[in-house]
N, CA, C and O atoms as a GROMACS GRO file, in nm:
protein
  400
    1UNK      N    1  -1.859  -0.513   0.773
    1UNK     CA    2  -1.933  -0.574   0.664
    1UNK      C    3  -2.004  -0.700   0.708
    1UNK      O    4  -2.109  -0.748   0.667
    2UNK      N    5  -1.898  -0.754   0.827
    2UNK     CA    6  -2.029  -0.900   0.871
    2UNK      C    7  -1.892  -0.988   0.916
    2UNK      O    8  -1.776  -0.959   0.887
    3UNK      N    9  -1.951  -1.137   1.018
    3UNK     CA   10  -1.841  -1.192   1.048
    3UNK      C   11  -1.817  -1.256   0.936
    3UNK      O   12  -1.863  -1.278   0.824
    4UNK      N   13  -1.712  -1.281   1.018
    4UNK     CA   14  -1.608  -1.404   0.960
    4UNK      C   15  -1.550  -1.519   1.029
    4UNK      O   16  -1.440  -1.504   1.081
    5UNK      N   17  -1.614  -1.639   1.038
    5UNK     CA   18  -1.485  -1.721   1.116
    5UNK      C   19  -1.576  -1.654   1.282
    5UNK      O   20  -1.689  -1.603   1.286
    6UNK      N   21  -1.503  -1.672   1.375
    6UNK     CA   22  -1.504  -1.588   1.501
    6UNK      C   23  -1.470  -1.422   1.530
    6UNK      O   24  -1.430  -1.361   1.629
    7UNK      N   25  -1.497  -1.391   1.424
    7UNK     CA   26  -1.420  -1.232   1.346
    7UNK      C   27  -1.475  -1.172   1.317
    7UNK      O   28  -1.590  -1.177   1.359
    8UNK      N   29  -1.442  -1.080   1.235
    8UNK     CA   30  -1.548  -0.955   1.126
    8UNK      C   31  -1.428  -0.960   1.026
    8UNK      O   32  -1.310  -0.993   1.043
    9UNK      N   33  -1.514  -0.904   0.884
    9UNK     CA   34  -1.449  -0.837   0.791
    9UNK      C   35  -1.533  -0.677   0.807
    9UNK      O   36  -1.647  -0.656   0.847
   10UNK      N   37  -1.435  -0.586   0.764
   10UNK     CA   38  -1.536  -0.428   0.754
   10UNK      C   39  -1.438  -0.327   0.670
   10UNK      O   40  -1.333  -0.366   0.618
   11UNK      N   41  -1.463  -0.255   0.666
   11UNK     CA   42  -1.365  -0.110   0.658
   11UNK      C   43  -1.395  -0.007   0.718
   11UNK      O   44  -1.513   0.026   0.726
   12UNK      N   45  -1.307   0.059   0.769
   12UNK     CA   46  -1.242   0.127   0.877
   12UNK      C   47  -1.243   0.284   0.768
   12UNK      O   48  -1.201   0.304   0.654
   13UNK      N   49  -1.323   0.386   0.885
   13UNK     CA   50  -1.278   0.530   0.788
   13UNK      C   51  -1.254   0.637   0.903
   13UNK      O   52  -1.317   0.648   1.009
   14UNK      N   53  -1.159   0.702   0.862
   14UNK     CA   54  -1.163   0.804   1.015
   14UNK      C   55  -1.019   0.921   0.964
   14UNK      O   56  -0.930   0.907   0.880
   15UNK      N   57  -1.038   0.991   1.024
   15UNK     CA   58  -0.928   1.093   0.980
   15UNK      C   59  -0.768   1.100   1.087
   15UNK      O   60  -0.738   1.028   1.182
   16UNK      N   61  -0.684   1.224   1.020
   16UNK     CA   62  -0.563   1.220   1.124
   16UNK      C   63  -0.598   1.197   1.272
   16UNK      O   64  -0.692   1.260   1.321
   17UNK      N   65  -0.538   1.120   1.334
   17UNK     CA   66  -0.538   1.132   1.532
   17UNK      C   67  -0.410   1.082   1.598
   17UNK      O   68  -0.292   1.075   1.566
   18UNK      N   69  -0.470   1.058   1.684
   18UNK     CA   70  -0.386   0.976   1.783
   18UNK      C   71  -0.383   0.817   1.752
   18UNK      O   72  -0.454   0.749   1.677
   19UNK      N   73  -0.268   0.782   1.842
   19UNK     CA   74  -0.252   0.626   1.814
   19UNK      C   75  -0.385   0.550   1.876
   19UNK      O   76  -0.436   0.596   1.978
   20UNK      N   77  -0.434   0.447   1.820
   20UNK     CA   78  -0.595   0.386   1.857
   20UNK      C   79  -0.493   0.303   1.994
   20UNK      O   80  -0.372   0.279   1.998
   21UNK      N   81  -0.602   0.276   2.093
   21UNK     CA   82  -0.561   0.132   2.173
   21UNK      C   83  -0.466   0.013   2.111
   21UNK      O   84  -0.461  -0.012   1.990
   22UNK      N   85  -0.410  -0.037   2.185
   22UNK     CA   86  -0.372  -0.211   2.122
   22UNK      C   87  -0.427  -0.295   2.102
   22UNK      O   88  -0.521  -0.273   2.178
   23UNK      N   89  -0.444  -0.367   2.067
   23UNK     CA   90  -0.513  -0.483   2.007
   23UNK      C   91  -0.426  -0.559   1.992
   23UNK      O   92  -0.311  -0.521   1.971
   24UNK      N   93  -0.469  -0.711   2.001
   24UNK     CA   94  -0.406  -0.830   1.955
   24UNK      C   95  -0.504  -0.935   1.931
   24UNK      O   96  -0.606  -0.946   1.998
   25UNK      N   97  -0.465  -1.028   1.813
   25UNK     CA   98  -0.579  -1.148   1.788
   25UNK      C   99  -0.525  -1.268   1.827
   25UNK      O  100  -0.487  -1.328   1.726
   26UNK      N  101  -0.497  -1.350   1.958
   26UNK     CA  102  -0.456  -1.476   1.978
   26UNK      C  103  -0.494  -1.571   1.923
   26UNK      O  104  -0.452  -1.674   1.977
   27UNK      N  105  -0.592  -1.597   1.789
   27UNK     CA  106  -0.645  -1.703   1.741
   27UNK      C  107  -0.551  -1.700   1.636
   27UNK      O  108  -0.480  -1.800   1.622
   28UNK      N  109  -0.533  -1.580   1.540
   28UNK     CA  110  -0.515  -1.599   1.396
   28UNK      C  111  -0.420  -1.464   1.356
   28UNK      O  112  -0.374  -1.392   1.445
   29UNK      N  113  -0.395  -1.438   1.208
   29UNK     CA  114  -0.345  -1.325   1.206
   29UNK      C  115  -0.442  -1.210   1.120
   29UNK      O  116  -0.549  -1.231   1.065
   30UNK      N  117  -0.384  -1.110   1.128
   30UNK     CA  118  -0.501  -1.036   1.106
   30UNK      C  119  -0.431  -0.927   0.921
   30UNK      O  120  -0.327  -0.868   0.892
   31UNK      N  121  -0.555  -0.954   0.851
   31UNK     CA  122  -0.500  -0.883   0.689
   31UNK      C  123  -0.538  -0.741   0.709
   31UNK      O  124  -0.633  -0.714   0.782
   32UNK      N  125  -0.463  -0.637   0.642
   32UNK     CA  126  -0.480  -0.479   0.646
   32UNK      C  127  -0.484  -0.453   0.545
   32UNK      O  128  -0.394  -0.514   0.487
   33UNK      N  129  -0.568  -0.360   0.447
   33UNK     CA  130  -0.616  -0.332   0.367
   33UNK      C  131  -0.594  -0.212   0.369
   33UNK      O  132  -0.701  -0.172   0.415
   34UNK      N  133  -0.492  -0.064   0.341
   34UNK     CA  134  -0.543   0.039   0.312
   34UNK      C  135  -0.591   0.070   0.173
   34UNK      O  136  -0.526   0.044   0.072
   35UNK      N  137  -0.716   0.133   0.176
   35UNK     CA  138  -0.800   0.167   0.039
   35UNK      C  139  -0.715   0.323  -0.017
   35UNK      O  140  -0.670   0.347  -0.129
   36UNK      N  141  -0.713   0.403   0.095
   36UNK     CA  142  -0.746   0.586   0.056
   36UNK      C  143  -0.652   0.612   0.174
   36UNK      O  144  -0.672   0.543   0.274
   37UNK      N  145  -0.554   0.701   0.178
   37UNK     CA  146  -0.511   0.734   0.238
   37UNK      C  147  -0.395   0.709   0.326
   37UNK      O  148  -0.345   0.623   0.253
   38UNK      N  149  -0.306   0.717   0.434
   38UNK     CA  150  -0.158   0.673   0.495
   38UNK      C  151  -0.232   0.661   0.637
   38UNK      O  152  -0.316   0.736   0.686
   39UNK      N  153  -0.169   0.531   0.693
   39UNK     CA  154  -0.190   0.441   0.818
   39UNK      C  155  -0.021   0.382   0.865
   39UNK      O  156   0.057   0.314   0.798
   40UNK      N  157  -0.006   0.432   0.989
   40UNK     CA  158   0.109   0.391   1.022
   40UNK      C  159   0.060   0.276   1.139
   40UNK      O  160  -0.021   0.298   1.228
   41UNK      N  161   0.117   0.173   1.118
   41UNK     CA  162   0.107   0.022   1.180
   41UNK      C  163   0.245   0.041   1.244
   41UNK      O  164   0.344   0.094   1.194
   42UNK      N  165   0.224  -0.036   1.412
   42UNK     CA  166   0.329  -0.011   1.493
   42UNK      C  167   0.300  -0.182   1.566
   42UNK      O  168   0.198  -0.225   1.621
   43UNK      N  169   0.346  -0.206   1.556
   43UNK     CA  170   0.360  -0.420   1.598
   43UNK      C  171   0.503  -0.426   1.729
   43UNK      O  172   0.600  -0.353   1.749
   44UNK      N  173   0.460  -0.534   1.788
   44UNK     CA  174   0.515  -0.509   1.853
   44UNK      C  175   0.536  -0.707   1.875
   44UNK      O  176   0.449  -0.793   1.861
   45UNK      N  177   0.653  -0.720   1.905
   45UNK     CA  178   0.659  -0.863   1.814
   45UNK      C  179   0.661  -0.955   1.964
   45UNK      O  180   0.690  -0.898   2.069
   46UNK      N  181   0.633  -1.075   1.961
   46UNK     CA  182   0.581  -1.177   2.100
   46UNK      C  183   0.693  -1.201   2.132
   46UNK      O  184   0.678  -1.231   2.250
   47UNK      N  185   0.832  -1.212   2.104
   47UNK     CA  186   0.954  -1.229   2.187
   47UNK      C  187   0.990  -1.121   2.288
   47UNK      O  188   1.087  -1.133   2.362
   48UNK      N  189   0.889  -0.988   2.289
   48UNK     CA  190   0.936  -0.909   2.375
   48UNK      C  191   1.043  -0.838   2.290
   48UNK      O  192   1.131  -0.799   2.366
   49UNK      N  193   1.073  -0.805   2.158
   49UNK     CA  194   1.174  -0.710   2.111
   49UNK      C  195   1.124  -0.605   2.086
   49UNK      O  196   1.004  -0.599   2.111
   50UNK      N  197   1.184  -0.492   2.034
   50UNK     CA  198   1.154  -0.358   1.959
   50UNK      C  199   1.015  -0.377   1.882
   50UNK      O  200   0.990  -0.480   1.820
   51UNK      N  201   0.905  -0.241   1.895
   51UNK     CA  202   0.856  -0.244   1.830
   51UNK      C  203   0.850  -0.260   1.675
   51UNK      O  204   0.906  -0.369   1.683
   52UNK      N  205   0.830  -0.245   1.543
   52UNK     CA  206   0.809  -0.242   1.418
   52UNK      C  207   0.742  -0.129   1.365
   52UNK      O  208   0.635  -0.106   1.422
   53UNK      N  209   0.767  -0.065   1.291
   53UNK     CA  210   0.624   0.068   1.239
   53UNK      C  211   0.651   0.034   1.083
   53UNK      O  212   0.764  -0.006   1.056
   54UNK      N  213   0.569   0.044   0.993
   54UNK     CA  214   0.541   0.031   0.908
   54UNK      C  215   0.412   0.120   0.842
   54UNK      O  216   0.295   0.108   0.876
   55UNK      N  217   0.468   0.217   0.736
   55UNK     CA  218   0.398   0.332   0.667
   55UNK      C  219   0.306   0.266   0.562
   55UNK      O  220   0.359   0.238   0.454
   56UNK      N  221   0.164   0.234   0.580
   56UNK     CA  222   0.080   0.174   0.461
   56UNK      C  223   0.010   0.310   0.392
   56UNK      O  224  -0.033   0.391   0.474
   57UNK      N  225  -0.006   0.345   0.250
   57UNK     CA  226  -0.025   0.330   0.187
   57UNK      C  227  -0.198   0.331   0.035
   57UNK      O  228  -0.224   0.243  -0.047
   58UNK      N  229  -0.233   0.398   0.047
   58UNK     CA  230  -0.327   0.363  -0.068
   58UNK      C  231  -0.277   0.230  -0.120
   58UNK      O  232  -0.160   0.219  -0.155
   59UNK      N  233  -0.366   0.121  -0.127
   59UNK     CA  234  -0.279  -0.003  -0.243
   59UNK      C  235  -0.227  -0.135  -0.155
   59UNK      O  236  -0.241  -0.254  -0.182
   60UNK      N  237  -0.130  -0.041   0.018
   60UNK     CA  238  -0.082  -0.143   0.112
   60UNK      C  239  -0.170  -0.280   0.147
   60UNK      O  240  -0.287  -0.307   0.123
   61UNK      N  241  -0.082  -0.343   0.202
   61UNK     CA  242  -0.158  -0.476   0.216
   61UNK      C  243  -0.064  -0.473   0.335
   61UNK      O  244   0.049  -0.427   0.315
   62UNK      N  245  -0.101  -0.523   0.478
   62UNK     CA  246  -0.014  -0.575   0.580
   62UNK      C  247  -0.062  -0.686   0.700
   62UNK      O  248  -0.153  -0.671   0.781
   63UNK      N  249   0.022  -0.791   0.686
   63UNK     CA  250  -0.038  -0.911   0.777
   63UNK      C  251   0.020  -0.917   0.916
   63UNK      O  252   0.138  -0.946   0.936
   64UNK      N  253  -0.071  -0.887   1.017
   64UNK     CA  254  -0.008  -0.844   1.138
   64UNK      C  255  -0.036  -1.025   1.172
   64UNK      O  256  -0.132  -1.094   1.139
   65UNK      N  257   0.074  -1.061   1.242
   65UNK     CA  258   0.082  -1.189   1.300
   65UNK      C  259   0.027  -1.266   1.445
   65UNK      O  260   0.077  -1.220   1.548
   66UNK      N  261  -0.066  -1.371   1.461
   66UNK     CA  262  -0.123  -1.407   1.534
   66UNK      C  263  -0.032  -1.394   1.674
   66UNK      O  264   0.083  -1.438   1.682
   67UNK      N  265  -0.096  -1.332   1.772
   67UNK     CA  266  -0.052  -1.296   1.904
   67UNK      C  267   0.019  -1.199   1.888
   67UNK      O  268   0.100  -1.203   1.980
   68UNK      N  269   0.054  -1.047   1.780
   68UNK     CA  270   0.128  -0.998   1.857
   68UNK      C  271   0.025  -0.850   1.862
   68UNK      O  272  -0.081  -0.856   1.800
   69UNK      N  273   0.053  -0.750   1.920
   69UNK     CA  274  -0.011  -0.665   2.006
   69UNK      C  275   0.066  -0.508   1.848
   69UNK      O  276   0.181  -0.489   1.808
   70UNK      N  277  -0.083  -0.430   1.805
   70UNK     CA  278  -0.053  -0.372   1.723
   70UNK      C  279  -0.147  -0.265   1.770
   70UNK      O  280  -0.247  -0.275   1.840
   71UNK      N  281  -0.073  -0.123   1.695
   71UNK     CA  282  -0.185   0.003   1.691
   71UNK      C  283  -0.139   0.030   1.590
   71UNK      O  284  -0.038  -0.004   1.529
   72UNK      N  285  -0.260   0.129   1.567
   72UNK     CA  286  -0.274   0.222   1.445
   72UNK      C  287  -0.293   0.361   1.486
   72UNK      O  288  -0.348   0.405   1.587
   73UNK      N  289  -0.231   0.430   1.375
   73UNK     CA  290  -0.162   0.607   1.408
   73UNK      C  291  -0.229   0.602   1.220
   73UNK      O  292  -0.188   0.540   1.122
   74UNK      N  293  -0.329   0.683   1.236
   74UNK     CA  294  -0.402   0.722   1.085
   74UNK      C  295  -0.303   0.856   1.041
   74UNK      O  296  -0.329   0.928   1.137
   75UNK      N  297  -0.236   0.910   0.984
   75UNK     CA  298  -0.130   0.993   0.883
   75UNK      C  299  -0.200   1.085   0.830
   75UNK      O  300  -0.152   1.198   0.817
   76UNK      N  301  -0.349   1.049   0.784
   76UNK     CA  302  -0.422   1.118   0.667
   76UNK      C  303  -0.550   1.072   0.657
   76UNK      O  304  -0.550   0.950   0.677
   77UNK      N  305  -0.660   1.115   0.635
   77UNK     CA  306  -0.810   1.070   0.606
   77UNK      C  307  -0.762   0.960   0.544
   77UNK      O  308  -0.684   0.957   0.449
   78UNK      N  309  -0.837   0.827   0.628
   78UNK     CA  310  -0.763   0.733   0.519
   78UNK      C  311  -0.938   0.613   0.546
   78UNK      O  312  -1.028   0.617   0.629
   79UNK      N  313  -0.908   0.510   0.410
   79UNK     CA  314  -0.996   0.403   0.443
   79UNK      C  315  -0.923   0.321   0.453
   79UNK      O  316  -0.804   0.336   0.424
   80UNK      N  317  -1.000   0.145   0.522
   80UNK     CA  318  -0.912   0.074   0.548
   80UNK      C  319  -1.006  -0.052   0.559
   80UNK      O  320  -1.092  -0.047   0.646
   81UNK      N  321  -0.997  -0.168   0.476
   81UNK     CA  322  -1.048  -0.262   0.460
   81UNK      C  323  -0.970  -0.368   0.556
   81UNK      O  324  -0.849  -0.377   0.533
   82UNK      N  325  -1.025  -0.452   0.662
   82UNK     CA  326  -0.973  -0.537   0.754
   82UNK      C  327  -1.027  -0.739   0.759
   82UNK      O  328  -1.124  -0.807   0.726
   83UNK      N  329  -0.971  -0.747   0.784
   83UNK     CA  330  -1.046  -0.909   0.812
   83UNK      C  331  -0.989  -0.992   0.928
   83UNK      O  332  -0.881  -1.050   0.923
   84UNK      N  333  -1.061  -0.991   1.016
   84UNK     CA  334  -1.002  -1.136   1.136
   84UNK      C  335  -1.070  -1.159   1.138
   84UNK      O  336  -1.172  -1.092   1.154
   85UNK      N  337  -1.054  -1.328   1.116
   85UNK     CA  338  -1.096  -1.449   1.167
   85UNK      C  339  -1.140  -1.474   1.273
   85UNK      O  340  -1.249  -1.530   1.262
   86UNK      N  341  -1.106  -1.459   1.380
   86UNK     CA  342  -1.082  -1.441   1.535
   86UNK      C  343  -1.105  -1.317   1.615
   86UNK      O  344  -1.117  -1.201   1.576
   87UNK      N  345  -1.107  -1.369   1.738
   87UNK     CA  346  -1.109  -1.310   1.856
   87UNK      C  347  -1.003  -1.169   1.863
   87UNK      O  348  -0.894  -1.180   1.809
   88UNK      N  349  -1.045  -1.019   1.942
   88UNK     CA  350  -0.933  -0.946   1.944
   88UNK      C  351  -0.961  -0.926   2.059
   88UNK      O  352  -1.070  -0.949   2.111
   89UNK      N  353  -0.834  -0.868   2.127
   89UNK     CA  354  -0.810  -0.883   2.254
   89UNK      C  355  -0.736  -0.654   2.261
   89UNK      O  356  -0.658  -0.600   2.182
   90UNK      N  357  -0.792  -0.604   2.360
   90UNK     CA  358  -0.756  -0.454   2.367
   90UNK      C  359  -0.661  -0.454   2.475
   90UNK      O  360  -0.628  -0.552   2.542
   91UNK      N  361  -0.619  -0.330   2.485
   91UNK     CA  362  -0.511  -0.225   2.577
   91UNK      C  363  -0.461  -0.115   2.544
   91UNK      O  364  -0.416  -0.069   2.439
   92UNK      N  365  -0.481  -0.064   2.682
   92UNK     CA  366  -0.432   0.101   2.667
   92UNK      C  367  -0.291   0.087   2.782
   92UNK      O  368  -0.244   0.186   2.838
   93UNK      N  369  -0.252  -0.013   2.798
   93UNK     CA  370  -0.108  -0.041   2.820
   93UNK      C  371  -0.056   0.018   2.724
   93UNK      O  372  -0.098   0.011   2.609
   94UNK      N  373   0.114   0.133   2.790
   94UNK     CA  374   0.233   0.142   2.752
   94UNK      C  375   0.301   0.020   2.684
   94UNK      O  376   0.374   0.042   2.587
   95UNK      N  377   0.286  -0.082   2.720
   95UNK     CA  378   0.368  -0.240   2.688
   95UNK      C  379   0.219  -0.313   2.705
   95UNK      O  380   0.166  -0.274   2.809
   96UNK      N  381   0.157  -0.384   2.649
   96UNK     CA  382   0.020  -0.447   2.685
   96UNK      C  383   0.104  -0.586   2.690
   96UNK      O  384   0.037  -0.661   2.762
   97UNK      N  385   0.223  -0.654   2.645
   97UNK     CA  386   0.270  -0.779   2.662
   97UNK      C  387   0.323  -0.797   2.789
   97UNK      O  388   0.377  -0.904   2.815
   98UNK      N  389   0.316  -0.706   2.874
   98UNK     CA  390   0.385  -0.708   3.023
   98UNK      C  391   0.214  -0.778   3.106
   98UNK      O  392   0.194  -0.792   3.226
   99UNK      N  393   0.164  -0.794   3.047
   99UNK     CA  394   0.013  -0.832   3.107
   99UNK      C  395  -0.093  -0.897   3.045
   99UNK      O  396  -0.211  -0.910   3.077
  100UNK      N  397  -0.003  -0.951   2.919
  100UNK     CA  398  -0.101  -1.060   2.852
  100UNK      C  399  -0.065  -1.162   2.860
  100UNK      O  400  -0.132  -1.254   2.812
   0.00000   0.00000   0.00000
């Protein structure tokens, strides 16, 4: 939809797949918006512990936290309204925190 800050706001549309790359935003944290459809969010937290997964939702709202390293696994034709502030940072690292 346009930046924001050092960022974008947009929405996101795409059907069942595979898990996207990693991503992480070292500036800020990043808001999740699902509109239509199920998005499974998989975080992976900066102390180096267990990942997190979390099933969003038509309605969901989820605030992934500045610096930590997240993908998305789409469930279902889904939309998805996003906003960072900031900078994102990619990987197709197994562990992308072993190298950030």
């Amino acid at each position: 939809l346009g930046s924001f800050d050092n960022g974008g706001a947009g929405v996101f549309w795409s059907h069942k797949g595979d898990p996207s790359p990693w991503e992480m935003h070292p500036d800020c944290d990043e808001l999740l918006h699902v509109i239509e459809g199920e998005v499974e969010v998989e975080v992976l937290p900066v102390d180096g512990g267990a990942s997190s997964v979390a099933l969003l939702t038509a309605g969901s709202f989820l605030v992934v936290p500045k610096g930590c390293w997240h993908r998305q696994t789409i469930k279902s034709t889904s939309k998805e309204f996003y906003l960072t502030p900031g900078r994102t940072l990619h990987s197709n690292e197994i562990d992308p925190r072993s190298g950030a």
